[in-house]
mmCIF file of C-alpha atoms and ligand atoms in Angstrom:
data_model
loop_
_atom_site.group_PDB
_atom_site.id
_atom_site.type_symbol
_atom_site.label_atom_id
_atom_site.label_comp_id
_atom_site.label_asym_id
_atom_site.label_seq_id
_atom_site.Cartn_x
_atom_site.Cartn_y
_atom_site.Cartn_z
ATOM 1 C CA UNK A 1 0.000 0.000 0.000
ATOM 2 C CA UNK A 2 1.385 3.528 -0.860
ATOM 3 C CA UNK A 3 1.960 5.548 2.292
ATOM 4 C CA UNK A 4 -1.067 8.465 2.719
ATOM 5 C CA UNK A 5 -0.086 11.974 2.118
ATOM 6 C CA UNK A 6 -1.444 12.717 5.714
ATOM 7 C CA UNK A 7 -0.838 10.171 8.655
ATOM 8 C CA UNK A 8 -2.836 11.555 11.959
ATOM 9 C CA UNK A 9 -2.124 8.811 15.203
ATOM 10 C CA UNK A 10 -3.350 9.000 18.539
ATOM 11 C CA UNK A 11 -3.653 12.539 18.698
ATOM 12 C CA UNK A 12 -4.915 14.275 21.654
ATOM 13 C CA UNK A 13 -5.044 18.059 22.677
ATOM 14 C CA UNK A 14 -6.603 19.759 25.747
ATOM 15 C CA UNK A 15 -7.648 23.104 26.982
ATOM 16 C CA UNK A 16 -7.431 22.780 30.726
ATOM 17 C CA UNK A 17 -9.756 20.129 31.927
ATOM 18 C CA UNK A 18 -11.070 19.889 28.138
ATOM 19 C CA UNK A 19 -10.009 17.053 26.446
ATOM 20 C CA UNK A 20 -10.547 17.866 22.779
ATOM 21 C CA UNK A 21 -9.438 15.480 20.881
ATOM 22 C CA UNK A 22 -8.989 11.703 22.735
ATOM 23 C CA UNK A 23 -6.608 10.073 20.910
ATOM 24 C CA UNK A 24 -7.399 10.812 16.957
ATOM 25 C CA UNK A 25 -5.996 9.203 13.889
ATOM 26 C CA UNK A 26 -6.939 9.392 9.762
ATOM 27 C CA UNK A 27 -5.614 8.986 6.948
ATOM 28 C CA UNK A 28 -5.709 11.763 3.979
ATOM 29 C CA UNK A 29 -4.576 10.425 0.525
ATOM 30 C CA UNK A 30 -3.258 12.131 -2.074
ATOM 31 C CA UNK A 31 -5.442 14.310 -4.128
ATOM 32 C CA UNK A 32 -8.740 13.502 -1.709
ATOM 33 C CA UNK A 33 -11.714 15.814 -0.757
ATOM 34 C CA UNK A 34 -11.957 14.713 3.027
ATOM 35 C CA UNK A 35 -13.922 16.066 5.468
ATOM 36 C CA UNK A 36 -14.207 16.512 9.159
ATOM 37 C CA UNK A 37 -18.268 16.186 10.002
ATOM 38 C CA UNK A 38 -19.435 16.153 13.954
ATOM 39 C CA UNK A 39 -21.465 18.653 16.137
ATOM 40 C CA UNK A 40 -20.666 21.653 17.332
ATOM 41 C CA UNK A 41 -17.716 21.071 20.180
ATOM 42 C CA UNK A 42 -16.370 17.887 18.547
ATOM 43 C CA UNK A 43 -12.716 18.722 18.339
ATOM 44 C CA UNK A 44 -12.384 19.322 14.361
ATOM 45 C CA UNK A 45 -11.347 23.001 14.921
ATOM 46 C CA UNK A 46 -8.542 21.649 17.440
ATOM 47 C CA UNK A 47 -7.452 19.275 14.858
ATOM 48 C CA UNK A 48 -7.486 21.444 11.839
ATOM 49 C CA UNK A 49 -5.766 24.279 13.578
ATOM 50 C CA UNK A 50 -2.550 21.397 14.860
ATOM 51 C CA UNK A 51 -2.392 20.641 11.814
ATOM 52 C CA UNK A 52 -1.928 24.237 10.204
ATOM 53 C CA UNK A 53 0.376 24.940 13.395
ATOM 54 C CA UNK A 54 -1.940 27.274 15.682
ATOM 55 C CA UNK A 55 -2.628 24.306 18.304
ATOM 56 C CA UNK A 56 -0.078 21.856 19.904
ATOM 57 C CA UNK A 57 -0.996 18.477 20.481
ATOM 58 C CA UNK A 58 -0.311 16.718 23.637
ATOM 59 C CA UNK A 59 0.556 13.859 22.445
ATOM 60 C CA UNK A 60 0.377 11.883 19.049
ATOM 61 C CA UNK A 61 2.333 11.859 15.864
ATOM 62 C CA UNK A 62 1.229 13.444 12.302
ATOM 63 C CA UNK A 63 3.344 13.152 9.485
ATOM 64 C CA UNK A 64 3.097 15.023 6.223
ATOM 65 C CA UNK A 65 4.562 13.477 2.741
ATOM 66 C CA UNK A 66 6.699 10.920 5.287
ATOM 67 C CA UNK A 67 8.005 14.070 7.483
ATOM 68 C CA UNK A 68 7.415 14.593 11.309
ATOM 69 C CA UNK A 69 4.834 18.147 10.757
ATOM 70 C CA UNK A 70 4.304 18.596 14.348
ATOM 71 C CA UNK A 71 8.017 19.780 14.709
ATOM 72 C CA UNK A 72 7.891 22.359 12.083
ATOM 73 C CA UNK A 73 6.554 26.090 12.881
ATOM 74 C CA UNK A 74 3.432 26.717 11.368
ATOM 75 C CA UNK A 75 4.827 29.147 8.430
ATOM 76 C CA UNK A 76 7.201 26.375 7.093
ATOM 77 C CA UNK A 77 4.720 23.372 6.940
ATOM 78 C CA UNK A 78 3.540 22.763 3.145
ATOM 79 C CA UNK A 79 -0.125 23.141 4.151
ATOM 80 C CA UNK A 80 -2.090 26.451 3.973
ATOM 81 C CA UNK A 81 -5.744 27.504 5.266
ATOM 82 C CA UNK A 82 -8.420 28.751 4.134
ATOM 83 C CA UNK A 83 -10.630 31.165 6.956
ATOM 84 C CA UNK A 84 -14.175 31.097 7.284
ATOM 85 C CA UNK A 85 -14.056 35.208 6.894
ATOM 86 C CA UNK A 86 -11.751 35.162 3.764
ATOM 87 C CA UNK A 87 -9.235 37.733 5.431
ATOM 88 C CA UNK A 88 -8.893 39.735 1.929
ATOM 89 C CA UNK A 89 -7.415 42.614 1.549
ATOM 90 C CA UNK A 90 -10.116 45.205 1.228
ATOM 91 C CA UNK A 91 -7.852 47.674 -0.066
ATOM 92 C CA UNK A 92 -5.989 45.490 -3.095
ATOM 93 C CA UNK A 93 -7.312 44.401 -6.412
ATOM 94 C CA UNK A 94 -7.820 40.384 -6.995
ATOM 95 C CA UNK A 95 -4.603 39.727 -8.489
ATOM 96 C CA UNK A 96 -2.757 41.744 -5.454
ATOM 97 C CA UNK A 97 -4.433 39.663 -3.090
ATOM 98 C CA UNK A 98 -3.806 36.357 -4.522
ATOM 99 C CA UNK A 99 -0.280 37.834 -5.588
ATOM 100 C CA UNK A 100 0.827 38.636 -1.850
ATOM 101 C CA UNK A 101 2.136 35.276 -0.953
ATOM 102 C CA UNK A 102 4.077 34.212 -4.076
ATOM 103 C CA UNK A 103 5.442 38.065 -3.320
ATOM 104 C CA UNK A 104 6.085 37.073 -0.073
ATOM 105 C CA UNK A 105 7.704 33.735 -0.582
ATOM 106 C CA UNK A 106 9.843 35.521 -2.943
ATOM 107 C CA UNK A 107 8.985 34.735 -6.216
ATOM 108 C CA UNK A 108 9.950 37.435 -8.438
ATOM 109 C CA UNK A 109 7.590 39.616 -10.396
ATOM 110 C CA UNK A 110 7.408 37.934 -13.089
ATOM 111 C CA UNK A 111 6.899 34.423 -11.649
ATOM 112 C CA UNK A 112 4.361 35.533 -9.394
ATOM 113 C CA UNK A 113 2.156 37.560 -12.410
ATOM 114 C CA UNK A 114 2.416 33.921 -14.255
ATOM 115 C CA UNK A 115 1.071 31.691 -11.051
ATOM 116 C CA UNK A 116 -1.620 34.478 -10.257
ATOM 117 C CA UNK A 117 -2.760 34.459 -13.897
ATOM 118 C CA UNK A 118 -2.960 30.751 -13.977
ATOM 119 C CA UNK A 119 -5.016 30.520 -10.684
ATOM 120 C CA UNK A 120 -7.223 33.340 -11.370
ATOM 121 C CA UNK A 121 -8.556 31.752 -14.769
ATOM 122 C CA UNK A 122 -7.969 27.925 -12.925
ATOM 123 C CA UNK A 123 -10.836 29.018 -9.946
ATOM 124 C CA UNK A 124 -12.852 31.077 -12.700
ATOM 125 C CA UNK A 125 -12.158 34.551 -12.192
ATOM 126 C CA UNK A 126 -10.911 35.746 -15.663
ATOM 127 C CA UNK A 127 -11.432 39.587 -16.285
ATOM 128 C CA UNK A 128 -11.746 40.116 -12.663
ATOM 129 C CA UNK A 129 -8.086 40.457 -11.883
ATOM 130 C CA UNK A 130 -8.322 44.496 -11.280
ATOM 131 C CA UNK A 131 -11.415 44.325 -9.035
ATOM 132 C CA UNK A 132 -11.594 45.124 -5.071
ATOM 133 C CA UNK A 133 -13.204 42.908 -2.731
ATOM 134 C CA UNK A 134 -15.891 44.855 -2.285
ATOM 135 C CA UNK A 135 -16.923 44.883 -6.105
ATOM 136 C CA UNK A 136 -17.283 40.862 -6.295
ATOM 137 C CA UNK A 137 -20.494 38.880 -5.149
ATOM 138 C CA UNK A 138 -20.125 36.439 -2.116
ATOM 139 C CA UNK A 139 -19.004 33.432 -4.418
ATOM 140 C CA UNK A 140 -17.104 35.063 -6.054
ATOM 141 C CA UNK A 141 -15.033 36.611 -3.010
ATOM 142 C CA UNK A 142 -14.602 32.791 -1.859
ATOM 143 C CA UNK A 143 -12.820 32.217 -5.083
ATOM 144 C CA UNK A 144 -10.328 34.704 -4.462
ATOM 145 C CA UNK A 145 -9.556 33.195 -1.162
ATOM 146 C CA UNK A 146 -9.746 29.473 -2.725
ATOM 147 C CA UNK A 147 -6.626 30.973 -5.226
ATOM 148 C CA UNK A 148 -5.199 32.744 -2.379
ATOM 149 C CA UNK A 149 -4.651 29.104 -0.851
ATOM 150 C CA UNK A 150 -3.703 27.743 -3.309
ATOM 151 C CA UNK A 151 -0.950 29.626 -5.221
ATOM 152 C CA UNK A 152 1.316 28.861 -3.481
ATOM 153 C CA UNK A 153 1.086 24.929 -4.338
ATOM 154 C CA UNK A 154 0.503 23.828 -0.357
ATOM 155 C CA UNK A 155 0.303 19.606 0.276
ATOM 156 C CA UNK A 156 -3.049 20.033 1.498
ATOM 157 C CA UNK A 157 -5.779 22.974 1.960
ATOM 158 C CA UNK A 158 -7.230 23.026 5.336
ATOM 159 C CA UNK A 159 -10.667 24.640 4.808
ATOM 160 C CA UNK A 160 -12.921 25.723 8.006
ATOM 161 C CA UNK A 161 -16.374 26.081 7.724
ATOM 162 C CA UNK A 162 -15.556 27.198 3.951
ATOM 163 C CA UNK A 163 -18.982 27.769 2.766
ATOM 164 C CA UNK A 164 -20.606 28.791 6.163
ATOM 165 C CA UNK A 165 -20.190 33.095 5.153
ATOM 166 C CA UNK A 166 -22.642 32.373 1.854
ATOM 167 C CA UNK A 167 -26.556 32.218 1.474
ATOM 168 C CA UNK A 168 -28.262 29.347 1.270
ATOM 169 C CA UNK A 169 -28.429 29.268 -2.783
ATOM 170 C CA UNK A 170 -24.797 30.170 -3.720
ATOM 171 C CA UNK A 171 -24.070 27.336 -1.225
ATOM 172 C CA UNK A 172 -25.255 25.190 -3.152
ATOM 173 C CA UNK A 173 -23.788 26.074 -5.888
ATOM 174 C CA UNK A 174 -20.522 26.148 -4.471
ATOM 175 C CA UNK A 175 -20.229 23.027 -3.208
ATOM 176 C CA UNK A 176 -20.244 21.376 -6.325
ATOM 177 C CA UNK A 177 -18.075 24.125 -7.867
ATOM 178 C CA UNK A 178 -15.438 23.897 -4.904
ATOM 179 C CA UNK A 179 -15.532 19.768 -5.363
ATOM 180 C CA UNK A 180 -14.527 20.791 -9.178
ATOM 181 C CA UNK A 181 -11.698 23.493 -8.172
ATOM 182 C CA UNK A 182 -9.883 20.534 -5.931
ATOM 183 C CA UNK A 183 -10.448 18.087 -8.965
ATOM 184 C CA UNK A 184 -8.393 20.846 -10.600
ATOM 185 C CA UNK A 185 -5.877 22.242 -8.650
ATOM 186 C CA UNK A 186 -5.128 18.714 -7.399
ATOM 187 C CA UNK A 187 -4.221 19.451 -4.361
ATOM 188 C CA UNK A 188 -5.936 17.038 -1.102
ATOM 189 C CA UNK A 189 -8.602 19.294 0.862
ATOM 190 C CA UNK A 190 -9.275 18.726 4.308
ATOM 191 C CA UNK A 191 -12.730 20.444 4.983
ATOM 192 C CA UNK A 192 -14.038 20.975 8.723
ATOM 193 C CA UNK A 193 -17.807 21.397 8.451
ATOM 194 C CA UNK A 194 -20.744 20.483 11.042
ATOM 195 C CA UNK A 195 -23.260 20.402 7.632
ATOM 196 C CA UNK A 196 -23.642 16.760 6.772
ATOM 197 C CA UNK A 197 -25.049 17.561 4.176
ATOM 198 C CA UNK A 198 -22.226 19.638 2.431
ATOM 199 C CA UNK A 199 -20.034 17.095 3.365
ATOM 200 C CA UNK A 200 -21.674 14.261 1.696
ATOM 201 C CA UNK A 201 -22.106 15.815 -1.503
ATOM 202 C CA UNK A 202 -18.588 17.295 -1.428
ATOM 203 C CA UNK A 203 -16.385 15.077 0.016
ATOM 204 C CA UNK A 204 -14.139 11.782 -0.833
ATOM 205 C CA UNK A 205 -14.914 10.465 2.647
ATOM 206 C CA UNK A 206 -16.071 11.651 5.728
ATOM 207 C CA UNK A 207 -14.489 11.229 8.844
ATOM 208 C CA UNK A 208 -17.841 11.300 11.663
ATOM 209 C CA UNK A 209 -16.806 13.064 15.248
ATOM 210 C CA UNK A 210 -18.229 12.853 18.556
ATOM 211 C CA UNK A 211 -16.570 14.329 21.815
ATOM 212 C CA UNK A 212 -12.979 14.244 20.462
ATOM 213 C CA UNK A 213 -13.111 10.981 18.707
ATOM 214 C CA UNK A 214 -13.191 9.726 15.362
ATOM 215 C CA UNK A 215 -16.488 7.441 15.163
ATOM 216 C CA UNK A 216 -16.106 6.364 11.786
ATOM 217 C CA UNK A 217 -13.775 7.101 8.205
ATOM 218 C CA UNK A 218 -15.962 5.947 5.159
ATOM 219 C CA UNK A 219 -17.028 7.312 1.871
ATOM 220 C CA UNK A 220 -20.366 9.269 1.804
ATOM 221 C CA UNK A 221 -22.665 6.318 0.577
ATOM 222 C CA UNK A 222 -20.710 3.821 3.111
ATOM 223 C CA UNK A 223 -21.312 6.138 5.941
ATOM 224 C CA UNK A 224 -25.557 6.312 4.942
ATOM 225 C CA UNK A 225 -25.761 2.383 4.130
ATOM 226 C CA UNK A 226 -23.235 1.391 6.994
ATOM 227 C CA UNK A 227 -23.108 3.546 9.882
ATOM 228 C CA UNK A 228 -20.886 1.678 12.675
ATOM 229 C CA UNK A 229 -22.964 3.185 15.543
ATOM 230 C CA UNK A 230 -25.847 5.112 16.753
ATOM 231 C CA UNK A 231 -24.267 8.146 16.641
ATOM 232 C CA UNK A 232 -23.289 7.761 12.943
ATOM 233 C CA UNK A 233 -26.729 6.992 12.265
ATOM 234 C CA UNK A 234 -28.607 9.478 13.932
ATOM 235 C CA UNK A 235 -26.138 12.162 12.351
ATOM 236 C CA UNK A 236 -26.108 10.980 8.891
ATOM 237 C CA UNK A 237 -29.286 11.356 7.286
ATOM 238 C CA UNK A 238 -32.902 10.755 8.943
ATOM 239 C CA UNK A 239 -33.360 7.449 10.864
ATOM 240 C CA UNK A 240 -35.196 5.280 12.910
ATOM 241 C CA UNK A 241 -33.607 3.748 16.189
ATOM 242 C CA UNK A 242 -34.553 0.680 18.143
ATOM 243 C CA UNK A 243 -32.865 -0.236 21.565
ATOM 244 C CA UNK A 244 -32.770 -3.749 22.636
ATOM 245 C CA UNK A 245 -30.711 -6.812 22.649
ATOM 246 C CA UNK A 246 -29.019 -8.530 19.253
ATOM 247 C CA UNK A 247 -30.232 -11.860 18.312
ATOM 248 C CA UNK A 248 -29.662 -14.262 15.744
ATOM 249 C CA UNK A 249 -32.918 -13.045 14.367
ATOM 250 C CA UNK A 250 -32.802 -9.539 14.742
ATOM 251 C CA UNK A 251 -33.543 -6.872 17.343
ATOM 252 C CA UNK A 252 -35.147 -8.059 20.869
ATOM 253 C CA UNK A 253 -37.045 -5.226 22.664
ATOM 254 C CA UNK A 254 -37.478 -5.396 26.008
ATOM 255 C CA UNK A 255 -41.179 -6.679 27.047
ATOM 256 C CA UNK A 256 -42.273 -7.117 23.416
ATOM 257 C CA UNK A 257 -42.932 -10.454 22.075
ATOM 258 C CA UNK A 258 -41.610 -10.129 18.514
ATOM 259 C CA UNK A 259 -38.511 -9.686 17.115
ATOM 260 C CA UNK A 260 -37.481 -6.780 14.606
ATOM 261 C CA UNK A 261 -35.789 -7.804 11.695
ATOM 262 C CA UNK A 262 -31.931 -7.078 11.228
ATOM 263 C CA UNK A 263 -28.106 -8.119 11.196
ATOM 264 C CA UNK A 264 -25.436 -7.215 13.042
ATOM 265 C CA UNK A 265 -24.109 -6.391 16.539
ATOM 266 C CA UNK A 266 -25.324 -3.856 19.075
ATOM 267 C CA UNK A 267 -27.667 -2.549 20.711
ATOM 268 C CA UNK A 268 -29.740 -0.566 18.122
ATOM 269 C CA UNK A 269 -31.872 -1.017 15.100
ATOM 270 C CA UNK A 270 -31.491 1.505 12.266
ATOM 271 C CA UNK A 271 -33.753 1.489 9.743
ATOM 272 C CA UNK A 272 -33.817 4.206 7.391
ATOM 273 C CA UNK A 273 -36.848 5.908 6.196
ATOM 274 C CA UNK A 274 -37.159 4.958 2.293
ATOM 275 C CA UNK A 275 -36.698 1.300 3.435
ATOM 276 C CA UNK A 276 -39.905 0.891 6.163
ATOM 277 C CA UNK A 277 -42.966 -0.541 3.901
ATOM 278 C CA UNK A 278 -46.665 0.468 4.854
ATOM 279 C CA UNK A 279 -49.178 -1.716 4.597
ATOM 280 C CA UNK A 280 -53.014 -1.956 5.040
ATOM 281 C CA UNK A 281 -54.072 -3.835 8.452
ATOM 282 C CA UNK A 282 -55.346 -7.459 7.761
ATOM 283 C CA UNK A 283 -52.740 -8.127 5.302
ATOM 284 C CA UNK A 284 -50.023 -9.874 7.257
ATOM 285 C CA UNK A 285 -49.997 -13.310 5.875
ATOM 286 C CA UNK A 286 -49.132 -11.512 2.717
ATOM 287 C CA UNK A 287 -46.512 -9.517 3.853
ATOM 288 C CA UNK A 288 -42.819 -11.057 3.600
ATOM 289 C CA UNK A 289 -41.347 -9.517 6.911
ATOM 290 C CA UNK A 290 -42.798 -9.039 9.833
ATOM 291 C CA UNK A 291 -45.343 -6.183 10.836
ATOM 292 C CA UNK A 292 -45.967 -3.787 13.354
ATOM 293 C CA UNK A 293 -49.350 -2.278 13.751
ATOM 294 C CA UNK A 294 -49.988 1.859 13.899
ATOM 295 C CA UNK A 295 -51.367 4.460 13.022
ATOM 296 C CA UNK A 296 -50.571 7.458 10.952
ATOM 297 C CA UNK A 297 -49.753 10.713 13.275
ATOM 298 C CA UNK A 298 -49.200 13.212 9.777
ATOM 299 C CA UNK A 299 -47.643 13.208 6.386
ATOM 300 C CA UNK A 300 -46.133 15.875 4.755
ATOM 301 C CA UNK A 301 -45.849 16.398 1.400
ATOM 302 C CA UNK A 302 -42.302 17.707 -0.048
ATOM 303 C CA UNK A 303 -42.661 18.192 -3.549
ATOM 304 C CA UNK A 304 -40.867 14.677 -4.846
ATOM 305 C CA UNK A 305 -41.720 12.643 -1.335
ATOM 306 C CA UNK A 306 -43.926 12.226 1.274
ATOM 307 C CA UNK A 307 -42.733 11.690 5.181
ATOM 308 C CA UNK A 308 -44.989 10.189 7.187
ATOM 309 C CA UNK A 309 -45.147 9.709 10.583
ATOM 310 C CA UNK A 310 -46.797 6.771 12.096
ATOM 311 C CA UNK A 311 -47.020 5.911 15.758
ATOM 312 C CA UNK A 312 -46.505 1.727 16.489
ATOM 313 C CA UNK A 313 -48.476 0.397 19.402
ATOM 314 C CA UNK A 314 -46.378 -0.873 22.267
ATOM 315 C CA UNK A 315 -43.282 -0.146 20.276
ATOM 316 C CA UNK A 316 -41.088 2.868 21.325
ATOM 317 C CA UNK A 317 -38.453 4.033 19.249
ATOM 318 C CA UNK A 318 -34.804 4.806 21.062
ATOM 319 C CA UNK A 319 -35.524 8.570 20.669
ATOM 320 C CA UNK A 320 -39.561 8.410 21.239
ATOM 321 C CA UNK A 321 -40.799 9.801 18.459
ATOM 322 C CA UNK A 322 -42.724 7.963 15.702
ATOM 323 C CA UNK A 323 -41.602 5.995 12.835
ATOM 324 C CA UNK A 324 -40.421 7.723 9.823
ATOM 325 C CA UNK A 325 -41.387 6.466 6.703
ATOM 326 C CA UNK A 326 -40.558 8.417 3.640
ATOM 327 C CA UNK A 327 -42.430 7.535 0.233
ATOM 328 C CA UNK A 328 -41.522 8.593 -3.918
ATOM 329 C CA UNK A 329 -44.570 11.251 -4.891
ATOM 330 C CA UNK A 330 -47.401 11.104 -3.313
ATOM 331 C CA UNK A 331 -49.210 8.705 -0.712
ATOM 332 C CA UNK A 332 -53.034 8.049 -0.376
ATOM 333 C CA UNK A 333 -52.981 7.221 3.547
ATOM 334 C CA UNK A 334 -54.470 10.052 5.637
ATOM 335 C CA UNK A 335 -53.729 11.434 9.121
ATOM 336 C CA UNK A 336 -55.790 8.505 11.610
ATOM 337 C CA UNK A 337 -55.490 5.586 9.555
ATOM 338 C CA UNK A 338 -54.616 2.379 10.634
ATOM 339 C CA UNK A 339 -51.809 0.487 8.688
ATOM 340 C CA UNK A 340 -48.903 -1.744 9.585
ATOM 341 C CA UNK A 341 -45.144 -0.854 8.698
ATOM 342 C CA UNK A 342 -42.382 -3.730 7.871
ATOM 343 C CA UNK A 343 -38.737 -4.140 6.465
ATOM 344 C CA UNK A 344 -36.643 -6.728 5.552
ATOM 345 C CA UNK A 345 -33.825 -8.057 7.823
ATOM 346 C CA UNK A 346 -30.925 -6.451 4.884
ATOM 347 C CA UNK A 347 -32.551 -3.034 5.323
ATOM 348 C CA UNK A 348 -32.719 -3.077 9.433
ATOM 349 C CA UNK A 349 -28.843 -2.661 10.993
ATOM 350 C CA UNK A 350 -28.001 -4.119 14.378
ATOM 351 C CA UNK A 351 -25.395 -1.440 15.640
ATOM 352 C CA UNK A 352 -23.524 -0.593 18.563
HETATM 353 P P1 ADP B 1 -15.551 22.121 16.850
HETATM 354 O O1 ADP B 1 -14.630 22.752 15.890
HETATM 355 O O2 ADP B 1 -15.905 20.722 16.504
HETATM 356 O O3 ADP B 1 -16.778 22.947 17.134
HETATM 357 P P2 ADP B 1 -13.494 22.711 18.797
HETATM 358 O O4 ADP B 1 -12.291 22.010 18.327
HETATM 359 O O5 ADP B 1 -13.587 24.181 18.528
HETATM 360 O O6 ADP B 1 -14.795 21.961 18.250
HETATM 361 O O7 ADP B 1 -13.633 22.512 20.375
HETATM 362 C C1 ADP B 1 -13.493 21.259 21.026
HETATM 363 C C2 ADP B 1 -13.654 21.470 22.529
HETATM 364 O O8 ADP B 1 -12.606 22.276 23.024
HETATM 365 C C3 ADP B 1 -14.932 22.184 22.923
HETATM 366 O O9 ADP B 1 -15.378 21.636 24.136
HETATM 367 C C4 ADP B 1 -14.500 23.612 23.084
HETATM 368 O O10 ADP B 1 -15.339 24.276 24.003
HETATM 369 C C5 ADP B 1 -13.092 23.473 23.614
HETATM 370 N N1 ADP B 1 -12.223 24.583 23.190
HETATM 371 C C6 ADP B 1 -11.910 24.923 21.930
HETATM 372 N N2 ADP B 1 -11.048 25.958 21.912
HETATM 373 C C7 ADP B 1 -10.814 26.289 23.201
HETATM 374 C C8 ADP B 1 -10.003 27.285 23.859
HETATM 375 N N3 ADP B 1 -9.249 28.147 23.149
HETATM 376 N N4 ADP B 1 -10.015 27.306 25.206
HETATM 377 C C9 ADP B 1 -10.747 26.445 25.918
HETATM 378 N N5 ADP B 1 -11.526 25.478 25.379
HETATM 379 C C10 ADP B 1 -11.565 25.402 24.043
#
């Protein structure tokens, strides 16, 4: 196996009596989009600033390209970062801005006008060069920064909470236009963000935090199909949560006779929405898993789906509220009905 580009082990920082991170290690490869996903007070600020230099671990090892990049001061490791406020210039033109650190790292003039020009029509900013900060829209500020980053040819990109300073739409927009720029630069991004959902659709893989620990490294669709615990499962995505005992058979709940199909180890039964089945009372024989009788609480209508929300008699899910079910276009059950809901044992997850 070729060595990763990044090598985090056992990493651990505090702040007094806070332990941030407990012991943290991933793997960034060459060339990948990863991202750093968990709540709010997870640790992946404390990890992204060691690794830029800002923050000193109290213990672990990281290596960068095969070198030791905890020993180096921050200004002479080959990574760079990318602020959530941009910290541009107000007062210089695009090509100023991006040109300061090639200046700086003492490139001469005309090296520096050749990099600049090549980033500036790399991130999509051609005929912009001569413009102040305060003339560009909010993407288009964030692509200064992006070629600010990135000129001068850094290892990896740390990026924190890149996207958070935009509106909702541009966001959008953005994410799929930053998962282009780091296809194109070709330099590996490491991306702190507590959005799931901007990491999903960005990133190579995901590494999930909780409380200063890595819960689980996996590609976007692994992390949704596989989650390893609860935690991953709640966070990614909607869910529904069972507690009880693993069986052979599936899920045991305390005090209830029947058993809820999955595989696996754990404690908990995730099932995710799209994969419960409704069904009309009276129909069980027909059915090919077994049911659970309800009734429908609401639905909600959401333009290409339909949630509904159905309460099962005598069987509590882990966080109390009702069953999720989530159905393509439209659905004919109303708000009182009876019906049952089922899955198969593949779609239910025994987890820890
Ligand atoms: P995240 O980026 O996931 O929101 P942080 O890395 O910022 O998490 O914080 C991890 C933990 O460390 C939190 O409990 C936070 O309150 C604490 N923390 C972060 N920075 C400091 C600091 N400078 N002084 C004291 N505690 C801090």
């Amino acid at each position: 196996m070729t060595e990763a580009l990044l090598q985090v082990r056992g990493v651990r920082a505090e702040y007094g009596d806070v332990k941030a991170l407990r012991g943290v290690d991933l793997d960034v490869a060459d060339n990948e989009f990863f991202a750093l996903l968990g709540p709010s007070g997870c640790g992946k600020s404390t990890l992204l600033r060691s690794l830029a230099g800002f923050e000193d671990p109290s213990d672990g090892t990281v290596t960068l390209v095969g070198e030791d990049l905890l020993a180096q001061p921050a200004h002479r490791r080959p990574v760079n970062m990318m602020f959530q406020s941009y910290a541009l210039f107000p007062h210089l033109s695009v090509e100023k801005n991006i040109g300061y650190g090639p200046a700086r790292a003492g490139l001469s003039k005309k090296e520096t006008a050749e990099r600049v020009a090549e980033v500036i029509s790399t991130v999509g900013l051609d005929g912009l060069a001569r413009r102040r900060p305060s003339q560009l829209s909010g993407g288009q500020r964030q692509r200064v920064a992006l070629a600010r980053a990135v000129v001068n040819r850094p290892r990896l990109l740390l990026l924190d909470e890149p996207l958070s300073a935009l509106d909702r739409n541009v966001r959008a927009q953005m994410q799929l236009e930053l998962k282009r720029l780091q296809h194109e630069v070709g330099i590996a991004f490491l991306v702190v963000t507590h959005d799931q959902e901007e990491a999903l659709s960005m990133a190579d893989r995901v590494a999930v935090m909780n409380e200063g620990l890595v819960q689980q490294i996996a590609t976007p669709q692994e992390l949704y199909r596989n989650p390893v615990n609860r935690f991953v499962a709640e966070f990614i995505g909607r869910s529904n949560v069972f507690e009880g005992t693993a069986s052979p058979d599936g899920l045991v709940l305390p005090g209830h006779a029947g058993v809820l199909p999955g595989n696996g180890e754990g404690g908990y039964l995730v099932v995710r929405p799209e994969d419960v089945v409704l069904g009309e009372p009276g129909t069980d024989r027909l059915a090919k898993a077994p049911t659970l009788a309800g009734r429908v609480l609401e639905t909600q209508f959401s333009g290409g789906s339909t949630a509904i929300a159905v309460a099962i008699d005598g069987v509590p899910t882990a966080s109390g509220q009702p069953v999720l079910v989530t159905q393509q276009g439209f659905t004919t059950v109303r708000r009182g009905d009876d019906v049952t809901v089922s899955w198969t044992a593949d779609n239910g997850r025994i987890v820890a």
